Amino acid sequence: MRATIDLAAVEAMDAADPLRAMRDRFILPEGVIYLDGNSLGAAAPAVFNELQKAATQEWAQDLIRAWNTAGWFDMPVALGDQLGRLIGAEAGQTVVCDTTSINIYKVLHAALGIRPNRSVIVAEGDSFPTDLYMAEGVASTRPGTVLRLEGVDAPTIEELIDERVAVILVNHVNYKTGQLRDMAALTCKAHQVGALIVWDLCHTAGALPVELDAANADFAIGCTYKYLNGGPGAPAFIYAAKRHHDDVHQPLSGWWGHARPFAFEQSYAAGSGIRRFLCGTQPVLSMRALKGALDIWDDVDMAAVRKKSIALTDLFIQLVEARCGAYGLELEGPRDGNARGSQVSFLHPHGYQVMRALIERGVIGDFRAPSTIRFGFTPLYVGYKDVWQAVEVLEDILRTGAWQEARFAVKTAVT
Ligand SMILES: Cc1ncc(COP(=O)(O)O)c(C=O)c1O
């Protein structure tokens, strides 16, 4: 079967794209079609400008004074508020700090502390592994706490939610399949039995509109190096609903979370508000890079991002199935755009080789074992013609059997 859409139609979609100008805010290497912004977002000159300023003016000239004069000390909360606008969080509930893994540790402890008579953590068996590893780590420090998993202890997460559950740790979008959860509905279901919920937003922050306050979410965590383009290892974030602030305690009780950090007291007293999720000194240069990346979002309409994301991913599925359907690819994940994040995965028995062949030809996606080839579509810088060209390369690799070349079978890291 041939695709019903042609190149001229695809070019017309680019011409009519309201986000088209955003692409110029990013650096995309010549000859590369970048479909891995769901793993590491592209670099932006605005990020380099912030880094340059932070290093050469603030650090080099202001030295230690910059903690105050350049607002370094307040950056976790200031950036948290800036990021909060993208995830539906009123000011004062989001803080940028540490890594997603560490923040999972903090919020799970905080949630378990608010529900002291409950002993169950619920998560997804096919969650991104660090979520499970951190939940295991938390459980190991709290005797009697058990972890129950969707796909292992029951087919669906809903079936695991009962009065014994203290907290549910759940991904808004599954990292592998792109399946999007209904945040409001699952949060409501958790609250009906008195459980709390933590949303992992790694694959949604910056990818689609998120409404944490409106959904009545309790906590959220996520990273900033994917769709938010903060750079490799950029600091992560925590959201905690205001109603929990006075009750939360987290065990990484470092001085940045202290009520009076500069009183240098002998014993810990948790600070007020979202600051109590902080631990120690934060990576200022990485924070400043993130500021440059977040500033870009001041000019972005999230509804337009979602619309384009669905159109890009729909187009990709349509073209792949029309042009590559004969070569053993199977869609893994939702066909309905409204149930999908900003990524598309296909299963292929030789997915590893296929992805390596694609990357060699300049189409960068990634591979997730055992057989998923995954493509992320960042609406700020991926265009419809990129989708067209990526599918042309994929078709060529599959039709010619180029992926079977011996060098692609050698296991090396695939992004
Ligand atoms: C859902 C999810 N959670 C967590 C992480 C990573 O956590 P960290 O930034 O601590 O390595 C990822 C990374 O891809 C992820 O996809």
GROMACS .gro file of C-alpha atoms and ligand atoms in nm:
model
  431
    1MET     CA    1   0.000   0.000   0.000
    2ARG     CA    2   0.125   0.351  -0.079
    3ALA     CA    3   0.074   0.644   0.149
    4THR     CA    4  -0.223   0.862   0.059
    5ILE     CA    5  -0.028   1.175   0.147
    6ASP     CA    6   0.246   1.315  -0.073
    7LEU     CA    7   0.550   1.536  -0.019
    8ALA     CA    8   0.371   1.848  -0.139
    9ALA     CA    9   0.101   1.798   0.126
   10VAL     CA   10   0.368   1.749   0.391
   11GLU     CA   11   0.546   2.068   0.286
   12ALA     CA   12   0.217   2.252   0.306
   13MET     CA   13   0.179   2.130   0.664
   14ASP     CA   14   0.519   2.280   0.748
   15ALA     CA   15   0.427   2.607   0.580
   16ALA     CA   16   0.111   2.632   0.790
   17ASP     CA   17   0.279   2.530   1.116
   18PRO     CA   18   0.239   2.806   1.381
   19LEU     CA   19   0.544   2.671   1.568
   20ARG     CA   20   0.768   2.671   1.261
   21ALA     CA   21   0.978   2.967   1.374
   22MET     CA   22   1.070   2.792   1.700
   23ARG     CA   23   1.301   2.560   1.509
   24ASP     CA   24   1.541   2.852   1.457
   25ARG     CA   25   1.591   2.873   1.832
   26PHE     CA   26   1.772   2.537   1.828
   27ILE     CA   27   2.090   2.397   1.678
   28LEU     CA   28   2.023   2.095   1.461
   29PRO     CA   29   2.329   1.949   1.288
   30GLU     CA   30   2.330   1.937   0.909
   31GLY     CA   31   2.219   1.599   0.777
   32VAL     CA   32   2.052   1.489   1.098
   33ILE     CA   33   1.683   1.422   1.155
   34TYR     CA   34   1.658   1.430   1.529
   35LEU     CA   35   1.385   1.205   1.667
   36ASP     CA   36   1.534   1.153   2.012
   37GLY     CA   37   1.436   1.471   2.195
   38ASN     CA   38   1.244   1.244   2.430
   39SER     CA   39   1.581   1.123   2.554
   40LEU     CA   40   1.799   1.433   2.523
   41GLY     CA   41   1.656   1.760   2.394
   42ALA     CA   42   1.845   1.966   2.135
   43ALA     CA   43   2.078   2.253   2.228
   44ALA     CA   44   1.968   2.614   2.202
   45PRO     CA   45   2.189   2.924   2.168
   46ALA     CA   46   1.981   3.080   2.448
   47VAL     CA   47   2.117   2.812   2.677
   48PHE     CA   48   2.476   2.892   2.579
   49ASN     CA   49   2.412   3.262   2.642
   50GLU     CA   50   2.297   3.192   2.996
   51LEU     CA   51   2.592   2.962   3.058
   52GLN     CA   52   2.833   3.217   2.922
   53LYS     CA   53   2.690   3.491   3.141
   54ALA     CA   54   2.683   3.275   3.452
   55ALA     CA   55   3.043   3.164   3.403
   56THR     CA   56   3.222   3.471   3.270
   57GLN     CA   57   3.035   3.750   3.444
   58GLU     CA   58   2.877   3.609   3.756
   59TRP     CA   59   3.124   3.343   3.864
   60ALA     CA   60   3.440   3.503   3.724
   61GLN     CA   61   3.367   3.861   3.829
   62ASP     CA   62   3.122   3.845   4.116
   63LEU     CA   63   3.267   3.532   4.275
   64ILE     CA   64   3.094   3.434   4.600
   65ARG     CA   65   2.878   3.747   4.590
   66ALA     CA   66   2.688   3.600   4.296
   67TRP     CA   67   2.493   3.372   4.530
   68ASN     CA   68   2.301   3.688   4.618
   69THR     CA   69   2.368   3.936   4.338
   70ALA     CA   70   2.284   3.688   4.061
   71GLY     CA   71   2.007   3.514   4.254
   72TRP     CA   72   2.186   3.179   4.255
   73PHE     CA   73   2.053   3.081   4.595
   74ASP     CA   74   1.691   3.138   4.498
   75MET     CA   75   1.717   2.969   4.159
   76PRO     CA   76   1.564   2.632   4.254
   77VAL     CA   77   1.238   2.801   4.352
   78ALA     CA   78   1.245   3.070   4.081
   79LEU     CA   79   1.300   2.808   3.811
   80GLY     CA   80   1.042   2.588   3.979
   81ASP     CA   81   0.781   2.861   3.938
   82GLN     CA   82   0.884   2.915   3.576
   83LEU     CA   83   0.858   2.543   3.505
   84GLY     CA   84   0.539   2.518   3.709
   85ARG     CA   85   0.359   2.725   3.448
   86LEU     CA   86   0.419   2.443   3.197
   87ILE     CA   87   0.276   2.173   3.422
   88GLY     CA   88  -0.029   2.350   3.557
   89ALA     CA   89   0.118   2.436   3.897
   90GLU     CA   90   0.049   2.761   4.081
   91ALA     CA   91   0.362   2.933   4.214
   92GLY     CA   92   0.531   2.801   4.527
   93GLN     CA   93   0.469   2.431   4.459
   94THR     CA   94   0.753   2.335   4.225
   95VAL     CA   95   1.125   2.329   4.294
   96VAL     CA   96   1.410   2.245   4.055
   97CYS     CA   97   1.676   2.028   4.215
   98ASP     CA   98   1.880   1.708   4.209
   99THR     CA   99   1.785   1.421   3.977
  100THR     CA  100   1.455   1.250   3.906
  101SER     CA  101   1.575   0.937   4.086
  102ILE     CA  102   1.668   1.129   4.400
  103ASN     CA  103   1.345   1.324   4.387
  104ILE     CA  104   1.145   1.000   4.367
  105TYR     CA  105   1.317   0.894   4.686
  106LYS     CA  106   1.220   1.217   4.858
  107VAL     CA  107   0.856   1.228   4.750
  108LEU     CA  108   0.786   0.860   4.820
  109HIS     CA  109   0.917   0.902   5.173
  110ALA     CA  110   0.715   1.220   5.210
  111ALA     CA  111   0.396   1.049   5.092
  112LEU     CA  112   0.449   0.741   5.312
  113GLY     CA  113   0.501   0.976   5.606
  114ILE     CA  114   0.163   1.139   5.542
  115ARG     CA  115  -0.007   0.796   5.543
  116PRO     CA  116   0.169   0.631   5.840
  117ASN     CA  117  -0.087   0.353   5.883
  118ARG     CA  118  -0.054   0.227   5.526
  119SER     CA  119   0.221   0.007   5.392
  120VAL     CA  120   0.175  -0.036   5.015
  121ILE     CA  121   0.346   0.147   4.730
  122VAL     CA  122   0.186   0.079   4.390
  123ALA     CA  123   0.381   0.123   4.066
  124GLU     CA  124   0.385  -0.006   3.709
  125GLY     CA  125   0.580  -0.320   3.628
  126ASP     CA  126   0.682  -0.164   3.298
  127SER     CA  127   0.779   0.168   3.453
  128PHE     CA  128   1.111   0.324   3.366
  129PRO     CA  129   1.335   0.107   3.586
  130THR     CA  130   1.479   0.381   3.807
  131ASP     CA  131   1.129   0.447   3.944
  132LEU     CA  132   1.107   0.085   4.056
  133TYR     CA  133   1.460   0.073   4.187
  134MET     CA  134   1.404   0.386   4.394
  135ALA     CA  135   1.071   0.255   4.524
  136GLU     CA  136   1.250  -0.066   4.627
  137GLY     CA  137   1.513   0.144   4.799
  138VAL     CA  138   1.250   0.342   4.988
  139ALA     CA  139   1.068   0.022   5.091
  140SER     CA  140   1.394  -0.127   5.217
  141THR     CA  141   1.431   0.158   5.466
  142ARG     CA  142   1.073   0.129   5.599
  143PRO     CA  143   1.008  -0.216   5.748
  144GLY     CA  144   0.674  -0.362   5.645
  145THR     CA  145   0.645  -0.151   5.331
  146VAL     CA  146   0.565  -0.352   5.019
  147LEU     CA  147   0.573  -0.269   4.651
  148ARG     CA  148   0.286  -0.395   4.432
  149LEU     CA  149   0.317  -0.377   4.056
  150GLU     CA  150   0.077  -0.343   3.768
  151GLY     CA  151   0.136  -0.633   3.529
  152VAL     CA  152   0.275  -0.849   3.809
  153ASP     CA  153   0.035  -0.838   4.105
  154ALA     CA  154  -0.270  -0.740   3.896
  155PRO     CA  155  -0.330  -0.664   3.528
  156THR     CA  156  -0.418  -0.298   3.581
  157ILE     CA  157  -0.308  -0.034   3.825
  158GLU     CA  158  -0.669   0.041   3.911
  159GLU     CA  159  -0.711  -0.310   4.053
  160LEU     CA  160  -0.423  -0.252   4.295
  161ILE     CA  161  -0.570   0.063   4.447
  162ASP     CA  162  -0.735  -0.004   4.783
  163GLU     CA  163  -0.732   0.120   5.146
  164ARG     CA  164  -0.390  -0.036   5.216
  165VAL     CA  165  -0.219   0.180   4.955
  166ALA     CA  166  -0.025   0.479   5.084
  167VAL     CA  167   0.107   0.603   4.752
  168ILE     CA  168   0.092   0.531   4.380
  169LEU     CA  169   0.394   0.616   4.165
  170VAL     CA  170   0.284   0.634   3.805
  171ASN     CA  171   0.415   0.761   3.472
  172HIS     CA  172   0.200   1.010   3.287
  173VAL     CA  173   0.345   0.870   2.962
  174ASN     CA  174   0.509   0.529   2.942
  175TYR     CA  175   0.870   0.567   2.831
  176LYS     CA  176   0.855   0.273   2.594
  177THR     CA  177   0.506   0.262   2.445
  178GLY     CA  178   0.408   0.629   2.470
  179GLN     CA  179   0.077   0.537   2.639
  180LEU     CA  180  -0.073   0.844   2.810
  181ARG     CA  181  -0.263   0.804   3.138
  182ASP     CA  182  -0.570   1.005   3.236
  183MET     CA  183  -0.423   1.209   3.520
  184ALA     CA  184  -0.747   1.346   3.661
  185ALA     CA  185  -0.926   1.010   3.659
  186LEU     CA  186  -0.645   0.810   3.822
  187THR     CA  187  -0.580   1.081   4.081
  188CYS     CA  188  -0.949   1.079   4.169
  189LYS     CA  189  -0.949   0.698   4.200
  190ALA     CA  190  -0.648   0.714   4.433
  191HIS     CA  191  -0.812   0.979   4.650
  192GLN     CA  192  -1.136   0.782   4.677
  193VAL     CA  193  -0.950   0.526   4.891
  194GLY     CA  194  -0.733   0.781   5.068
  195ALA     CA  195  -0.415   0.703   4.872
  196LEU     CA  196  -0.173   0.968   4.747
  197ILE     CA  197  -0.034   0.983   4.396
  198VAL     CA  198   0.304   1.081   4.249
  199TRP     CA  199   0.314   1.153   3.877
  200ASP     CA  200   0.637   1.096   3.684
  201LEU     CA  201   0.631   1.367   3.418
  202CYS     CA  202   0.961   1.284   3.248
  203HIS     CA  203   0.784   1.221   2.917
  204THR     CA  204   0.522   1.493   2.942
  205ALA     CA  205   0.681   1.810   3.079
  206GLY     CA  206   0.726   2.020   2.766
  207ALA     CA  207   0.565   1.756   2.546
  208LEU     CA  208   0.199   1.828   2.616
  209PRO     CA  209  -0.018   2.036   2.848
  210VAL     CA  210  -0.016   1.905   3.205
  211GLU     CA  211  -0.265   2.026   3.467
  212LEU     CA  212  -0.138   1.915   3.806
  213ASP     CA  213  -0.342   2.158   4.017
  214ALA     CA  214  -0.659   2.101   3.818
  215ALA     CA  215  -0.617   1.723   3.847
  216ASN     CA  216  -0.569   1.762   4.224
  217ALA     CA  217  -0.239   1.572   4.204
  218ASP     CA  218  -0.041   1.527   4.526
  219PHE     CA  219   0.315   1.512   4.399
  220ALA     CA  220   0.505   1.501   4.071
  221ILE     CA  221   0.864   1.461   3.966
  222GLY     CA  222   1.035   1.481   3.630
  223CYS     CA  223   1.345   1.565   3.435
  224THR     CA  224   1.431   1.870   3.227
  225TYR     CA  225   1.676   1.725   2.978
  226LYS     CA  226   1.416   1.577   2.743
  227TYR     CA  227   1.139   1.798   2.601
  228LEU     CA  228   1.247   2.095   2.814
  229ASN     CA  229   1.593   2.096   2.651
  230GLY     CA  230   1.787   2.182   2.969
  231GLY     CA  231   2.096   1.986   2.856
  232PRO     CA  232   2.258   1.658   2.951
  233GLY     CA  233   2.212   1.587   3.323
  234ALA     CA  234   2.006   1.904   3.373
  235PRO     CA  235   1.848   1.929   3.718
  236ALA     CA  236   1.512   1.765   3.777
  237PHE     CA  237   1.204   1.896   3.959
  238ILE     CA  238   0.953   1.819   4.231
  239TYR     CA  239   0.595   1.937   4.258
  240ALA     CA  240   0.412   1.910   4.589
  241ALA     CA  241   0.057   2.039   4.626
  242LYS     CA  242   0.041   2.325   4.875
  243ARG     CA  243  -0.206   2.139   5.097
  244HIS     CA  244   0.071   1.890   5.189
  245HIS     CA  245   0.351   2.134   5.260
  246ASP     CA  246   0.316   2.149   5.637
  247ASP     CA  247   0.293   1.770   5.666
  248VAL     CA  248   0.577   1.653   5.443
  249HIS     CA  249   0.908   1.531   5.573
  250GLN     CA  250   1.175   1.392   5.350
  251PRO     CA  251   1.484   1.215   5.477
  252LEU     CA  252   1.752   1.395   5.272
  253SER     CA  253   1.752   1.670   5.531
  254GLY     CA  254   2.038   1.882   5.407
  255TRP     CA  255   2.100   2.242   5.494
  256TRP     CA  256   1.931   2.389   5.187
  257GLY     CA  257   1.599   2.255   5.315
  258HIS     CA  258   1.656   2.395   5.664
  259ALA     CA  259   1.429   2.669   5.797
  260ARG     CA  260   1.736   2.887   5.871
  261PRO     CA  261   2.025   2.763   5.657
  262PHE     CA  262   2.253   3.049   5.751
  263ALA     CA  263   2.195   3.019   6.124
  264PHE     CA  264   2.413   2.706   6.111
  265GLU     CA  265   2.214   2.537   6.385
  266GLN     CA  266   2.311   2.199   6.521
  267SER     CA  267   1.989   2.023   6.445
  268TYR     CA  268   1.757   2.005   6.143
  269ALA     CA  269   1.437   2.209   6.127
  270ALA     CA  270   1.248   2.174   5.798
  271GLY     CA  271   1.197   2.495   5.606
  272SER     CA  272   0.855   2.608   5.502
  273GLY     CA  273   0.689   2.542   5.169
  274ILE     CA  274   0.846   2.369   4.874
  275ARG     CA  275   1.203   2.453   4.990
  276ARG     CA  276   1.192   2.166   5.233
  277PHE     CA  277   1.245   1.932   4.938
  278LEU     CA  278   1.590   2.077   4.884
  279CYS     CA  279   1.896   1.898   5.016
  280GLY     CA  280   2.232   2.060   4.944
  281THR     CA  281   2.407   2.302   4.710
  282GLN     CA  282   2.264   2.289   4.361
  283PRO     CA  283   2.457   2.286   4.027
  284VAL     CA  284   2.439   2.654   3.941
  285LEU     CA  285   2.574   2.632   3.587
  286SER     CA  286   2.329   2.357   3.498
  287MET     CA  287   2.051   2.560   3.655
  288ARG     CA  288   2.145   2.859   3.446
  289ALA     CA  289   2.149   2.647   3.132
  290LEU     CA  290   1.799   2.534   3.222
  291LYS     CA  291   1.690   2.893   3.266
  292GLY     CA  292   1.794   2.964   2.907
  293ALA     CA  293   1.594   2.664   2.791
  294LEU     CA  294   1.285   2.754   2.995
  295ASP     CA  295   1.284   3.114   2.873
  296ILE     CA  296   1.209   2.980   2.524
  297TRP     CA  297   0.874   2.855   2.654
  298ASP     CA  298   0.758   3.208   2.735
  299ASP     CA  299   0.668   3.237   2.365
  300VAL     CA  300   0.506   2.896   2.326
  301ASP     CA  301   0.139   2.803   2.329
  302MET     CA  302   0.108   2.458   2.485
  303ALA     CA  303  -0.216   2.385   2.298
  304ALA     CA  304  -0.030   2.439   1.969
  305VAL     CA  305   0.244   2.204   2.090
  306ARG     CA  306  -0.008   1.930   2.161
  307LYS     CA  307  -0.186   1.979   1.830
  308LYS     CA  308   0.138   1.953   1.637
  309SER     CA  309   0.262   1.661   1.843
  310ILE     CA  310  -0.047   1.458   1.757
  311ALA     CA  311  -0.022   1.559   1.390
  312LEU     CA  312   0.348   1.462   1.370
  313THR     CA  313   0.301   1.127   1.540
  314ASP     CA  314  -0.015   1.049   1.340
  315LEU     CA  315   0.171   1.129   1.019
  316PHE     CA  316   0.464   0.909   1.117
  317ILE     CA  317   0.240   0.612   1.194
  318GLN     CA  318   0.044   0.661   0.872
  319LEU     CA  319   0.357   0.680   0.656
  320VAL     CA  320   0.540   0.394   0.827
  321GLU     CA  321   0.243   0.163   0.798
  322ALA     CA  322   0.182   0.257   0.436
  323ARG     CA  323   0.541   0.234   0.321
  324CYS     CA  324   0.712  -0.009   0.560
  325GLY     CA  325   0.420  -0.232   0.656
  326ALA     CA  326   0.554  -0.528   0.460
  327TYR     CA  327   0.879  -0.544   0.657
  328GLY     CA  328   0.777  -0.679   0.996
  329LEU     CA  329   0.712  -0.358   1.188
  330GLU     CA  330   0.433  -0.356   1.444
  331LEU     CA  331   0.302  -0.046   1.618
  332GLU     CA  332   0.366  -0.068   1.991
  333GLY     CA  333   0.143   0.172   2.175
  334PRO     CA  334  -0.166   0.379   2.111
  335ARG     CA  335  -0.309   0.441   1.768
  336ASP     CA  336  -0.534   0.712   1.908
  337GLY     CA  337  -0.334   1.035   1.921
  338ASN     CA  338  -0.520   1.154   2.230
  339ALA     CA  339  -0.392   0.852   2.422
  340ARG     CA  340  -0.032   0.904   2.312
  341GLY     CA  341   0.260   1.113   2.434
  342SER     CA  342   0.489   1.277   2.179
  343GLN     CA  343   0.660   0.957   2.073
  344VAL     CA  344   0.595   0.649   1.860
  345SER     CA  345   0.739   0.302   1.902
  346PHE     CA  346   0.745   0.011   1.665
  347LEU     CA  347   0.844  -0.346   1.737
  348HIS     CA  348   1.081  -0.517   1.500
  349PRO     CA  349   1.254  -0.850   1.568
  350HIS     CA  350   1.583  -0.691   1.463
  351GLY     CA  351   1.511  -0.349   1.604
  352TYR     CA  352   1.863  -0.300   1.733
  353GLN     CA  353   2.017  -0.339   1.388
  354VAL     CA  354   1.747  -0.132   1.222
  355MET     CA  355   1.805   0.156   1.463
  356ARG     CA  356   2.180   0.143   1.418
  357ALA     CA  357   2.136   0.155   1.041
  358LEU     CA  358   1.899   0.453   1.079
  359ILE     CA  359   2.142   0.642   1.299
  360GLU     CA  360   2.422   0.583   1.051
  361ARG     CA  361   2.201   0.744   0.788
  362GLY     CA  362   2.136   1.046   1.012
  363VAL     CA  363   1.792   0.952   1.148
  364ILE     CA  364   1.843   0.949   1.522
  365GLY     CA  365   1.589   0.762   1.731
  366ASP     CA  366   1.665   0.501   1.993
  367PHE     CA  367   1.629   0.135   2.078
  368ARG     CA  368   1.481  -0.016   2.391
  369ALA     CA  369   1.537  -0.388   2.450
  370PRO     CA  370   1.424  -0.634   2.351
  371SER     CA  371   1.281  -0.508   2.021
  372THR     CA  372   1.146  -0.153   2.040
  373ILE     CA  373   1.257   0.120   1.803
  374ARG     CA  374   1.145   0.449   1.953
  375PHE     CA  375   1.102   0.788   1.790
  376GLY     CA  376   1.041   1.112   1.977
  377PHE     CA  377   0.880   1.414   1.810
  378THR     CA  378   0.961   1.746   1.973
  379PRO     CA  379   0.712   1.992   1.822
  380LEU     CA  380   0.941   2.290   1.879
  381TYR     CA  381   1.200   2.169   1.631
  382VAL     CA  382   1.074   1.865   1.438
  383GLY     CA  383   0.888   1.942   1.115
  384TYR     CA  384   0.653   1.740   0.899
  385LYS     CA  385   0.913   1.706   0.624
  386ASP     CA  386   1.150   1.553   0.880
  387VAL     CA  387   0.889   1.286   0.935
  388TRP     CA  388   0.859   1.225   0.562
  389GLN     CA  389   1.235   1.199   0.515
  390ALA     CA  390   1.281   0.974   0.818
  391VAL     CA  391   1.025   0.730   0.678
  392GLU     CA  392   1.197   0.736   0.339
  393VAL     CA  393   1.523   0.632   0.502
  394LEU     CA  394   1.351   0.368   0.714
  395GLU     CA  395   1.179   0.223   0.407
  396ASP     CA  396   1.507   0.211   0.219
  397ILE     CA  397   1.686   0.035   0.503
  398LEU     CA  398   1.411  -0.224   0.533
  399ARG     CA  399   1.354  -0.276   0.158
  400THR     CA  400   1.722  -0.319   0.077
  401GLY     CA  401   1.796  -0.517   0.391
  402ALA     CA  402   2.077  -0.272   0.469
  403TRP     CA  403   2.021  -0.331   0.841
  404GLN     CA  404   2.155  -0.685   0.795
  405GLU     CA  405   2.507  -0.563   0.731
  406ALA     CA  406   2.737  -0.731   0.979
  407ARG     CA  407   2.859  -0.412   1.146
  408PHE     CA  408   2.510  -0.330   1.277
  409ALA     CA  409   2.492  -0.656   1.470
  410VAL     CA  410   2.786  -0.566   1.692
  411LYS     CA  411   2.646  -0.447   2.023
  412THR     CA  412   2.744  -0.093   2.098
  413ALA     CA  413   2.534   0.162   2.279
  414VAL     CA  414   2.239   0.294   2.082
  415THR     CA  415   2.138   0.626   2.240
  416LIG     C1  416   1.018   0.789   3.329
  416LIG     C2  417   1.157   0.820   3.366
  416LIG     N1  418   1.189   0.838   3.497
  416LIG     C3  419   1.317   0.868   3.534
  416LIG     C4  420   1.417   0.880   3.438
  416LIG     C5  421   1.561   0.911   3.471
  416LIG     O1  422   1.589   0.953   3.597
  416LIG     P1  423   1.730   1.025   3.625
  416LIG     O2  424   1.726   1.158   3.560
  416LIG     O3  425   1.741   1.027   3.771
  416LIG     O4  426   1.839   0.942   3.561
  416LIG     C6  427   1.387   0.863   3.303
  416LIG     C7  428   1.495   0.877   3.202
  416LIG     O5  429   1.484   0.850   3.087
  416LIG     C8  430   1.256   0.832   3.268
  416LIG     O6  431   1.226   0.813   3.139
   0.00000   0.00000   0.00000
